[in-house]
Amino acid sequence: MSRTFPDRFLWGAATAAYQVEGSPLADGAGASIWHRFTHDPRLMIASGDTGDVACDHYNRMEGDVELMKQLGLQAYRFSISWSRILPEGTGRVNQAGLDFYRRLVDRLNDAGIVPLPTLYHWDLPAALDDRGGWLNRDVAEWFGEYAAVMYRALDGEVRRWATLNEPWVVADGGYLNGVLAPGHRSIFECAIASRNLMRAHGRAVQAYRETGRHEVGVVFNIEPKFPASDRPEDVAAAARADAYMNRQYADPALLGACPPELRDVYGEAWEDWSADDLALACQPVDFVGINYYTRSVVRASESAWPLRAEAVVQEGAQHTETGWEVFPPAMTRTLLWFRERYGEIPLYIMENGAAFADPASSADGPIADEDRCRYLAAHIGAVHDAIAAGVDVRGYMVWSLFDNLEWALGYAKRFGIVHVDYDTLARTPKKSADLYRRIVESNGAAIGDVSSSASKISG
Ligand code: GBH
């Protein structure tokens, strides 16, 4: 079946600063909380991996843009490292840091590739963490100041800005579970960080209305929560999980309210947001980015803290190397649900992809990452299903352009359509990169080349 996408649908690939750049302290940059986290043996990443070199994109940016051009990408989603721009987080601007992103954006525009920057993909300046980081209410002003510096520098060349990437991950991983920087474990802090993240997002949108002339939005990770059974306890558990991961951030930003289930999830750590905080978080946005990887099936479990809900592993389904179930129909469901709940907002898939171990590369061909090819074709097909049902989806960014630092999982988990050899830093497009080039060229039709009969993908 041939499926093409709307005219001007934007096809691209995504990365994030700390995951690919390397040289985190170069040219006057300040340290970020991720630099600190990966270098602190008490916090630690199991493998000892750091972002010191990563893909060395900071030094190889021009060649990388050339590669993107060869891959036929129409857009490149990247993030800006706040502490390269403002080494102390506020105040003094580091011109050399700005210059790096200006060169990147210029090269992209010269190559006809649309730049899609995200202002915050988890690398808070360490100097701001010393002042409380996301726990300090002033972070909204700090983020607004940084955002305005970027808009003033690059709004002529950039037409679409995203504020935060996945605020849920920042609060849950950084402040509740301690598995991501800054590595705290407190449900009280998680609730505070959650609110300050959305206040900061709102402040950055306000700043855009003062200085910018194009579009600004925000990026959420959305993961549908299916109840394991019709039992009311399981249905309620799924609703709590959905409120916590999905609606906790999108509701304040888009509806100006918090999901009522959060009181139950957070217990005494929950404090109702003031009307002022809700109003600040709820600024009109021009688009929303959605990152979709998987779904989860959940059942009630009194001992599972704090949600009293636990995931039920789907036996027989395919799982990626990160243990996430491959379930393409939930991509469609996510998009339909989003429109139904939040109304007609232009949507972009800002991340979708999978970690699979690379099969050994044969001498005469690229790394044959068939699992990734099937994953991408099936999920792009699922995006098409949502568009066919009338959802306004305007673009798709594969995660990721490169194998890169998979945060606390280090370099072992590979999400790239381009292989990176971490000894030589050589970039080698995998079979999925070739498939993706054909998908872009054919505006989606080439997903039909991927045999679904050979697919292990359920759904
Ligand atoms: C994204 O986050 C990040 O933006 C990106 O930097 C990162 O490299 C990429 O994904 C790959 O991890 O354990 O089955 O319950 C991903 C957000 C939220 C997706 C948690 C998976 C857990 C699935 N993730 N979710 S499960």
XYZ file of C-alpha atoms in Angstrom, residues 225-242 247 261 296-302 307-312:
33
model
C -1.178 3.758 29.661
C -3.439 0.777 29.045
C -5.131 -0.883 32.029
C -4.163 -4.557 32.327
C -7.817 -5.490 32.881
C -11.277 -3.946 33.232
C -11.052 -4.169 37.017
C -11.724 -0.720 38.458
C -8.429 -0.834 40.408
C -6.455 -1.369 37.193
C -8.396 1.308 35.355
C -7.692 3.746 38.200
C -4.012 2.714 38.242
C -3.737 3.426 34.516
C -5.387 6.808 35.043
C -2.858 7.696 37.762
C 0.030 6.633 35.545
C -1.381 8.651 32.650
C -1.181 15.003 31.621
C -5.227 12.365 40.161
C 2.743 0.579 28.830
C 0.176 -1.766 30.282
C -0.336 -1.193 33.991
C -2.092 -2.820 36.906
C -2.790 -1.716 40.435
C -0.087 -2.580 42.950
C -0.287 -1.154 46.470
C 1.878 5.516 41.693
C 0.510 2.295 43.225
C 0.666 1.058 39.646
C 3.128 -1.299 38.000
C 3.937 -2.168 34.403
C 2.938 -5.582 33.128
